[in-house]
Tab-separated table of C-alpha atoms in Angstrom:
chain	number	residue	atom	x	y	z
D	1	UNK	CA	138.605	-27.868	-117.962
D	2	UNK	CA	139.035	-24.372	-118.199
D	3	UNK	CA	140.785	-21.995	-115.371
D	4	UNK	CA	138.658	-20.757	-113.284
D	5	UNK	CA	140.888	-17.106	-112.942
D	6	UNK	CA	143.378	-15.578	-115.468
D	7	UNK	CA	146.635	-16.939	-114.624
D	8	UNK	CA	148.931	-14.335	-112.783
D	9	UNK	CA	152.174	-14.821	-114.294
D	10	UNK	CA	154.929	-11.708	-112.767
D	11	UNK	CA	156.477	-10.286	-115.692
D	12	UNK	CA	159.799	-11.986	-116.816
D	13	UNK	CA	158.707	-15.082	-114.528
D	14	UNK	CA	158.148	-18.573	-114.910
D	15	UNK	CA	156.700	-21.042	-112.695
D	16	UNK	CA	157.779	-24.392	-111.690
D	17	UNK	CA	158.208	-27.079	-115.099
D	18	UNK	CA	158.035	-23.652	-117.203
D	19	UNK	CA	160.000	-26.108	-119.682
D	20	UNK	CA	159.144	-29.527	-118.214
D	21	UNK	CA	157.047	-33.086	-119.061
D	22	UNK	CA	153.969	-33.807	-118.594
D	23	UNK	CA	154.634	-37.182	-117.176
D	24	UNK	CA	157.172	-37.627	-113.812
D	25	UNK	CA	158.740	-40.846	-112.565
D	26	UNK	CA	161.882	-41.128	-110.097
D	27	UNK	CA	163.032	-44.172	-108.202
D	28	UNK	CA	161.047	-44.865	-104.919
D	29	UNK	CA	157.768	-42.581	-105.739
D	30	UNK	CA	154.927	-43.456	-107.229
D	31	UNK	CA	153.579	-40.838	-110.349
D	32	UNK	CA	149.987	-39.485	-109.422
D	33	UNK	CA	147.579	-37.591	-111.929
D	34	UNK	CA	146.544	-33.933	-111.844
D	35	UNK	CA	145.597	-30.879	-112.827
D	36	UNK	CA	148.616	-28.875	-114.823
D	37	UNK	CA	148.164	-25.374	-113.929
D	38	UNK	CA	149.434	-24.151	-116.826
D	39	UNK	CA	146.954	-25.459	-119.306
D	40	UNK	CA	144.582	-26.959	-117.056
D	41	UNK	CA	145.209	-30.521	-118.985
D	42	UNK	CA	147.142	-33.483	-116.958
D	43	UNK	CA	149.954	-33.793	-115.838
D	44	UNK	CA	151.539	-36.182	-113.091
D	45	UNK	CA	153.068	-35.443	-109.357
D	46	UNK	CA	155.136	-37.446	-107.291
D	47	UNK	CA	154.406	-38.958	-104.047
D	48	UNK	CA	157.168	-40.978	-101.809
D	49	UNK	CA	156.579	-44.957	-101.337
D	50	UNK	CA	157.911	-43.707	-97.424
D	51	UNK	CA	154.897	-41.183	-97.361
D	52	UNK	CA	152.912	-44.037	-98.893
D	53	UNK	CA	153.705	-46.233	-95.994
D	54	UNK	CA	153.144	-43.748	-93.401
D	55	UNK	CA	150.005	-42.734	-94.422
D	56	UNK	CA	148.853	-46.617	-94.306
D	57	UNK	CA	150.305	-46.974	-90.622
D	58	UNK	CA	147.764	-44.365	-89.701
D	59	UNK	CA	145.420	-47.087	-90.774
D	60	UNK	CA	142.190	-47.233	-93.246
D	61	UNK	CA	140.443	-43.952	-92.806
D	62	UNK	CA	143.896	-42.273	-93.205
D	63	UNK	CA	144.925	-44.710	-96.016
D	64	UNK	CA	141.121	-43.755	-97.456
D	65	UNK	CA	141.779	-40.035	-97.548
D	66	UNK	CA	145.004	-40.518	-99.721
D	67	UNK	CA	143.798	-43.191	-102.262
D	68	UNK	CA	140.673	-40.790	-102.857
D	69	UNK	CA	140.847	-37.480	-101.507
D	70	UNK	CA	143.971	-36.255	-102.095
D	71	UNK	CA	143.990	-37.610	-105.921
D	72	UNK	CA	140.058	-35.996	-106.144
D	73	UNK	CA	141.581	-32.897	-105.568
D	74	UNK	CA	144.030	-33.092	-107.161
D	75	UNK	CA	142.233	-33.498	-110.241
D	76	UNK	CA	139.443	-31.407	-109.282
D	77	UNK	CA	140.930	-28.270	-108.005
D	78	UNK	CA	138.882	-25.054	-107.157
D	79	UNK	CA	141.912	-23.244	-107.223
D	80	UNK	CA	145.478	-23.887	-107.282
D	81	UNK	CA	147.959	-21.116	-105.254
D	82	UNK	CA	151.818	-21.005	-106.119
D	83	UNK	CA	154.323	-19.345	-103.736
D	84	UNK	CA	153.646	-19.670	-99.964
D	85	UNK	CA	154.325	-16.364	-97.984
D	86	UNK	CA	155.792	-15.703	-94.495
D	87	UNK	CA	154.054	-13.661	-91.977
D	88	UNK	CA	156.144	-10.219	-93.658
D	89	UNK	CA	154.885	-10.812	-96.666
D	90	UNK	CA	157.985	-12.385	-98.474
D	91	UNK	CA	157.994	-14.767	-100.601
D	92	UNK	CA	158.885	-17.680	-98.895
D	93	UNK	CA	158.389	-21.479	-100.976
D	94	UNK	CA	158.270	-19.581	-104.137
D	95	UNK	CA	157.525	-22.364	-106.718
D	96	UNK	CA	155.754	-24.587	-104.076
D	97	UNK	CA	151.961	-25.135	-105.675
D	98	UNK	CA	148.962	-25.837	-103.406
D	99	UNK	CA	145.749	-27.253	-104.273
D	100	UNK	CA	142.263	-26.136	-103.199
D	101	UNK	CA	139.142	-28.506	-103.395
D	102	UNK	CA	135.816	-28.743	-102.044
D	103	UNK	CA	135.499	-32.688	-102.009
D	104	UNK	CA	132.212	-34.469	-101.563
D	105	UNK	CA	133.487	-36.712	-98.839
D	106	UNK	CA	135.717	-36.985	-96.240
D	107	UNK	CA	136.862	-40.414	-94.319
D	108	UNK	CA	136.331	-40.825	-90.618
D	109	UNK	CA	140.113	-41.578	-89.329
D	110	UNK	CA	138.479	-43.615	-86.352
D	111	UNK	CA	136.220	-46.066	-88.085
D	112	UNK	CA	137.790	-45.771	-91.687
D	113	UNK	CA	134.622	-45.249	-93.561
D	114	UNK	CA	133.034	-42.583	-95.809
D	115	UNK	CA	131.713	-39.615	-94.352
D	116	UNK	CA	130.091	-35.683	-95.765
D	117	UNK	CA	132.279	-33.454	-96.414
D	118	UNK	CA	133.157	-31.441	-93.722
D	119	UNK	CA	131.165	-28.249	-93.296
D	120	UNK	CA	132.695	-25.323	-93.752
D	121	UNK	CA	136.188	-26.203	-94.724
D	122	UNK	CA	138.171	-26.926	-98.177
D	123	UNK	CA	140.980	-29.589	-98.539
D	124	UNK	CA	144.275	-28.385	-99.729
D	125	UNK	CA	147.326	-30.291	-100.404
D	126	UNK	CA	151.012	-29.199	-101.171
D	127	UNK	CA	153.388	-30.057	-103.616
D	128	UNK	CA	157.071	-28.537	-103.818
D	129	UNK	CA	158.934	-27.397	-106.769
D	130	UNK	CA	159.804	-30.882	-107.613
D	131	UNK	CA	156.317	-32.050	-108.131
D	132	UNK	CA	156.095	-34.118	-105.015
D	133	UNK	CA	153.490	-33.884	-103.085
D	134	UNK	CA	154.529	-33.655	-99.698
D	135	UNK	CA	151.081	-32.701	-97.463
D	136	UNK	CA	147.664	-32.329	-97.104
D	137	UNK	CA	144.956	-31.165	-94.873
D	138	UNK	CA	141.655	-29.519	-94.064
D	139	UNK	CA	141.809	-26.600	-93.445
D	140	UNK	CA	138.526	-23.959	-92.489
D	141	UNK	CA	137.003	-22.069	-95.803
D	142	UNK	CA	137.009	-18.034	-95.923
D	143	UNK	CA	133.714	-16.994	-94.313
D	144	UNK	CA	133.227	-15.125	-97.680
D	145	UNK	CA	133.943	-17.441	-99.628
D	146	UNK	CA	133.478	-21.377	-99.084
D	147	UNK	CA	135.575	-22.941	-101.737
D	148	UNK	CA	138.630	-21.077	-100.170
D	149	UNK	CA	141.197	-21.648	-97.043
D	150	UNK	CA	140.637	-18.921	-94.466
D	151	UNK	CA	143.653	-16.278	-94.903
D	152	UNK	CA	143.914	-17.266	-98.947
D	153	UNK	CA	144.849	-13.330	-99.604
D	154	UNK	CA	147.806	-13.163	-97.279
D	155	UNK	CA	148.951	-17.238	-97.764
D	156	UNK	CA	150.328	-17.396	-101.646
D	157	UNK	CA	151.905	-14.999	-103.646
D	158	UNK	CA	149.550	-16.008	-106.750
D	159	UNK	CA	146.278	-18.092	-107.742
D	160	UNK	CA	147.659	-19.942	-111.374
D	161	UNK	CA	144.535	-21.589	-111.564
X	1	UNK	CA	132.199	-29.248	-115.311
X	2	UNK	CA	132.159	-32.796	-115.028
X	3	UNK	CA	134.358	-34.033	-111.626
X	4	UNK	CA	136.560	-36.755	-112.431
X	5	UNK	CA	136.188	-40.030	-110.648
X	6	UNK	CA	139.103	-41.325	-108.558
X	7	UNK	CA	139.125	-45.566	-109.095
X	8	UNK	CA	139.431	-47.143	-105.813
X	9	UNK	CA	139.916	-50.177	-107.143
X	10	UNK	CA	143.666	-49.232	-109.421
X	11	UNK	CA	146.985	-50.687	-108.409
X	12	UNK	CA	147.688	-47.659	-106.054
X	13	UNK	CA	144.754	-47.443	-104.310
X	14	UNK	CA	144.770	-51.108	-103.646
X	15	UNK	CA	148.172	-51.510	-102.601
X	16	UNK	CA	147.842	-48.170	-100.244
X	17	UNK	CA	144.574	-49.884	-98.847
X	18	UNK	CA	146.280	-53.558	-98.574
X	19	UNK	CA	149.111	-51.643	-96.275
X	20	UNK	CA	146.880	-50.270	-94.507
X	21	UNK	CA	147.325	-50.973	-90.746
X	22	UNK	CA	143.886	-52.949	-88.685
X	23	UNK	CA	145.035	-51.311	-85.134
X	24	UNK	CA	146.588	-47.862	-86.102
X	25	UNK	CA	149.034	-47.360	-82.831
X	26	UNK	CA	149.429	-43.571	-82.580
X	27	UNK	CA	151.783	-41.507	-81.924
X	28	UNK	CA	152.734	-41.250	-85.675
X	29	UNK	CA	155.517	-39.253	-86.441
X	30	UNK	CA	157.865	-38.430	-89.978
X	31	UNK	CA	159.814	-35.964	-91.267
X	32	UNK	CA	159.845	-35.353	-94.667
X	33	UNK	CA	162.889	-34.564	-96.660
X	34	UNK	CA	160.950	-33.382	-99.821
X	35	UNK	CA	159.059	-30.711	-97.727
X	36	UNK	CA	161.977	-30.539	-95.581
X	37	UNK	CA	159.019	-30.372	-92.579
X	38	UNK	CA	157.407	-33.047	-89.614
X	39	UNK	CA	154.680	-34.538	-88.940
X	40	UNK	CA	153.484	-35.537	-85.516
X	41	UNK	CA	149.904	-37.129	-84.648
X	42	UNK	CA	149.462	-37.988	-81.306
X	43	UNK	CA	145.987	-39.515	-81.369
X	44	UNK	CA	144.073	-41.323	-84.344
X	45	UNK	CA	141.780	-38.830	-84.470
X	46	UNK	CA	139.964	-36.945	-87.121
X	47	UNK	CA	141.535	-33.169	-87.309
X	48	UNK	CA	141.422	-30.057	-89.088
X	49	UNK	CA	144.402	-27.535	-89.464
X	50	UNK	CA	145.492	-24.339	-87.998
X	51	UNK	CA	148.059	-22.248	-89.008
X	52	UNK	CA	149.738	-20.487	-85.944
X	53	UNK	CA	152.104	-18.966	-87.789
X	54	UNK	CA	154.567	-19.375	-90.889
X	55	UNK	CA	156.152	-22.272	-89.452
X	56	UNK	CA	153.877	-24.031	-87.263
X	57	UNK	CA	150.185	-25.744	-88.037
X	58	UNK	CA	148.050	-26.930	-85.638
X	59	UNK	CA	145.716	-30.238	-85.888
X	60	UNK	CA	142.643	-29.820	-83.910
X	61	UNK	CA	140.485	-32.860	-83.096
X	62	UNK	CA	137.333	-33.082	-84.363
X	63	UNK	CA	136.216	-34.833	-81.477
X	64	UNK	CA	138.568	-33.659	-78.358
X	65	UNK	CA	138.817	-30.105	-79.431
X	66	UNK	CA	141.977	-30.142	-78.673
X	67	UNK	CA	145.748	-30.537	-80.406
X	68	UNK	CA	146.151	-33.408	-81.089
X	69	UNK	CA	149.149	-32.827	-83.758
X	70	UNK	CA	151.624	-30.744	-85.840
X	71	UNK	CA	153.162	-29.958	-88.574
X	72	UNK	CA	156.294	-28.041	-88.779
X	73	UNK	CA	157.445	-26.537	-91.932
X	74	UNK	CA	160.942	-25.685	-93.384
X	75	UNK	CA	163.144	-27.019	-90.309
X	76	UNK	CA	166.164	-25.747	-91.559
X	77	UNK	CA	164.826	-22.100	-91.539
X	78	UNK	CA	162.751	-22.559	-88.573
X	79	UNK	CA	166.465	-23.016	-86.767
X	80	UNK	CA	168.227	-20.120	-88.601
X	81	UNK	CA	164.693	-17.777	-87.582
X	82	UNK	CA	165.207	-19.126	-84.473
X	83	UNK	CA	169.304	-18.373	-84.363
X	84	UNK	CA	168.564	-14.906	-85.798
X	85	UNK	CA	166.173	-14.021	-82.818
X	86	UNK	CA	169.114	-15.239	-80.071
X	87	UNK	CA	172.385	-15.521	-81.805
X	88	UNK	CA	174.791	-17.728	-80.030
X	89	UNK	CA	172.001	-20.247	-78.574
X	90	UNK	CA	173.406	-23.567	-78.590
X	91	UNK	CA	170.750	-26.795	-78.567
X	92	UNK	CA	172.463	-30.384	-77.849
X	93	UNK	CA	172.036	-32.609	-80.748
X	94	UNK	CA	171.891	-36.794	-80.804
X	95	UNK	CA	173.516	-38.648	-83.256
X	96	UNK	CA	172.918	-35.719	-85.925
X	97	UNK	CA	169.267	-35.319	-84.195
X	98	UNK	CA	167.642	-32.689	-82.771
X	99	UNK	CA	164.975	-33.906	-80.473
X	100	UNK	CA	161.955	-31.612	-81.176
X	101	UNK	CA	160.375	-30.801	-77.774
X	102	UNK	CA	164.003	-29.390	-77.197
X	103	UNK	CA	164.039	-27.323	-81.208
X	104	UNK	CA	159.947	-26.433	-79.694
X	105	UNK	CA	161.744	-25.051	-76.263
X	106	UNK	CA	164.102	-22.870	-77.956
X	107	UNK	CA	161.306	-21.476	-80.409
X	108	UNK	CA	159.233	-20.583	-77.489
X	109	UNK	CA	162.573	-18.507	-75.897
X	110	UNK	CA	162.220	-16.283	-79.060
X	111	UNK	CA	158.776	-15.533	-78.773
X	112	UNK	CA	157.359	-12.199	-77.342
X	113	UNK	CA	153.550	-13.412	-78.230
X	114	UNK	CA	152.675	-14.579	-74.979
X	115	UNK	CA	149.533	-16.738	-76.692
X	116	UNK	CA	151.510	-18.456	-79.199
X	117	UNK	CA	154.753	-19.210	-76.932
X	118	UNK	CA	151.541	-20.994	-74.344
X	119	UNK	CA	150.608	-22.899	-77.499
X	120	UNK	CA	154.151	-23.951	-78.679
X	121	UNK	CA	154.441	-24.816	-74.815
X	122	UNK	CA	151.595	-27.089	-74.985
X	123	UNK	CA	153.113	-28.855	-78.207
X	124	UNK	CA	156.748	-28.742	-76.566
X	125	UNK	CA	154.981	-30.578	-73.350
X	126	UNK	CA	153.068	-33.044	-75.794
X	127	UNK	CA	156.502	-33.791	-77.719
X	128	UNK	CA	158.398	-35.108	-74.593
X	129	UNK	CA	155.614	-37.425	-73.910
X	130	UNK	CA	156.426	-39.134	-77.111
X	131	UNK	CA	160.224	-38.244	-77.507
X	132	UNK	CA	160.487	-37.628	-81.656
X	133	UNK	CA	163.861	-35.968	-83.327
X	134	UNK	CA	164.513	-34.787	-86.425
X	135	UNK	CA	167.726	-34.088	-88.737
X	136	UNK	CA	169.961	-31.438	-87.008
X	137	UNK	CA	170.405	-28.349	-89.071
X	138	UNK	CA	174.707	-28.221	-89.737
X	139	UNK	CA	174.661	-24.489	-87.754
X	140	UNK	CA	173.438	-26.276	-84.480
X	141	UNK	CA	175.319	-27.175	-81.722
């Protein structure tokens, strides 16, 4: 898969796992598959066994959204943003990454089953420096553009992918 | 471009769906020390997000229209914004725990955007209903 935009890279910078493995593990998270932003290949996250269970508690359309959604995007990013910025324009979560998908389905939280997509809105989810993810959401599109969040410009410091 | 194809059916996604609960009980609340942020949903509800500003998002129900949770990045900063904006404010802390309708009160103290201090209000309000704390930051108190 190729990128879908030149990577940005500030001169002299490097962005999170600039020297790092493709594969992740640490005690109490489980390793999930996606898209490397620097070469567009694999390469794996992390994701808590605590977020894990809190997710479930939420119940199956909740529990739905992570086993599929979340990992579809994650493989199957429109566009992946690094650095979030404050409302000044600093740089805030500098090496924080966050993925942007248009996924064919959604879950219904209510009755747990598969729904459309939602109109008009992309799914994003975050992931810190460390590689874990540690969010995700829907979140409404750019009227100009419907594969991306509403206030992308002004949000992250730079599209990677 | 080909999509690739999540399996439903690996080790992950069956032992996410085998925990998953029958009779979700909302509210659901957790703080995460990775994103050093919180989560509360009080109703099982489909939602989108809104982002109010750099700290707090918004879930809107799909159904109600209305908030029915947040999400409340960087906690530590969100304290030392807040302590910038009215040095010397002092907020009573539990057992190392800061409830949050009480770290949502003294947010909305530092606000001059009448809107958004209504809206932190209304989240404030929600959060005593369901009394939820999370880790004090060491400058409060």
């Amino acid at each position: 898969m190729a990128p879908e935009q030149p990577i940005e890279r500030p001169k002299g910078e490097t962005y999170p796992g600039a020297e790092y493995s493709k594969q992740k593990s640490r005690r109490g998270y489980h390793s999930v598959k996606a898209i490397d932003p620097h070469d567009g290949k694999e390469w794996e996250l992390l994701l808590s066994e605590d977020m894990l269970k809190y997710t479930a508690s939420k119940g199956h359309g909740a529990a739905l959204e992570l086993a599929h959604t979340v990992r579809w995007a994650l493989l199957n990013p429109r566009q992946i943003y690094r650095g979030v910025r404050d409302d000044e324009n600093d740089v805030d979560d500098d090496g924080w990454l966050c993925y942007v998908a248009t996924p064919p389905h959604a879950y219904d939280f209510k009755r747990g089953v598969q729904v459309p997509a939602w109109p008009n809105e992309v799914f994003a989810v975050y992931v810190t420096d460390e590689r874990v993810i540690y969010r995700w959401m829907w979140l409404k599109c750019d009227e100009n553009d419907l594969h991306k969040p509403v206030d992308h410009e002004s949000r992250f410091r730079a599209q990677v992918f | 471009m080909t999509n690739k194809i999540i399996d439903l059916e690996d080790e992950f996604a069956k032992s996410l769906l085998g925990m998953a609960a029958e009779t979700p009980a909302p509210p659901f609340a957790r703080y995460d020390q990775d994103g050093d942020c919180i989560e509360v949903l009080w109703a099982n509800e489909g939602h989108f997000a809104q982002r109010l500003d750099k700290w707090l998002t918004i879930y809107i129900g799909r159904e109600t229209d209305k908030v029915v949770g947040v999400h409340v990045k960087g906690i530590k900063r969100f304290w030392g914004e807040i302590l910038k904006s009215c040095p010397g404010i002092v907020i009573e802390v539990e057992d190392e725990r800061i409830p949050l309708g009480r770290l949502f009160t003294a947010k909305m103290l530092t606000l001059p955007d009448r809107k958004l201090a209504r809206i932190y209000k209304e989240v404030r309000d929600k959060s005593e209903e369901h009394p939820f704390s999370v880790p004090a930051p060491v400058s409060c108190g």
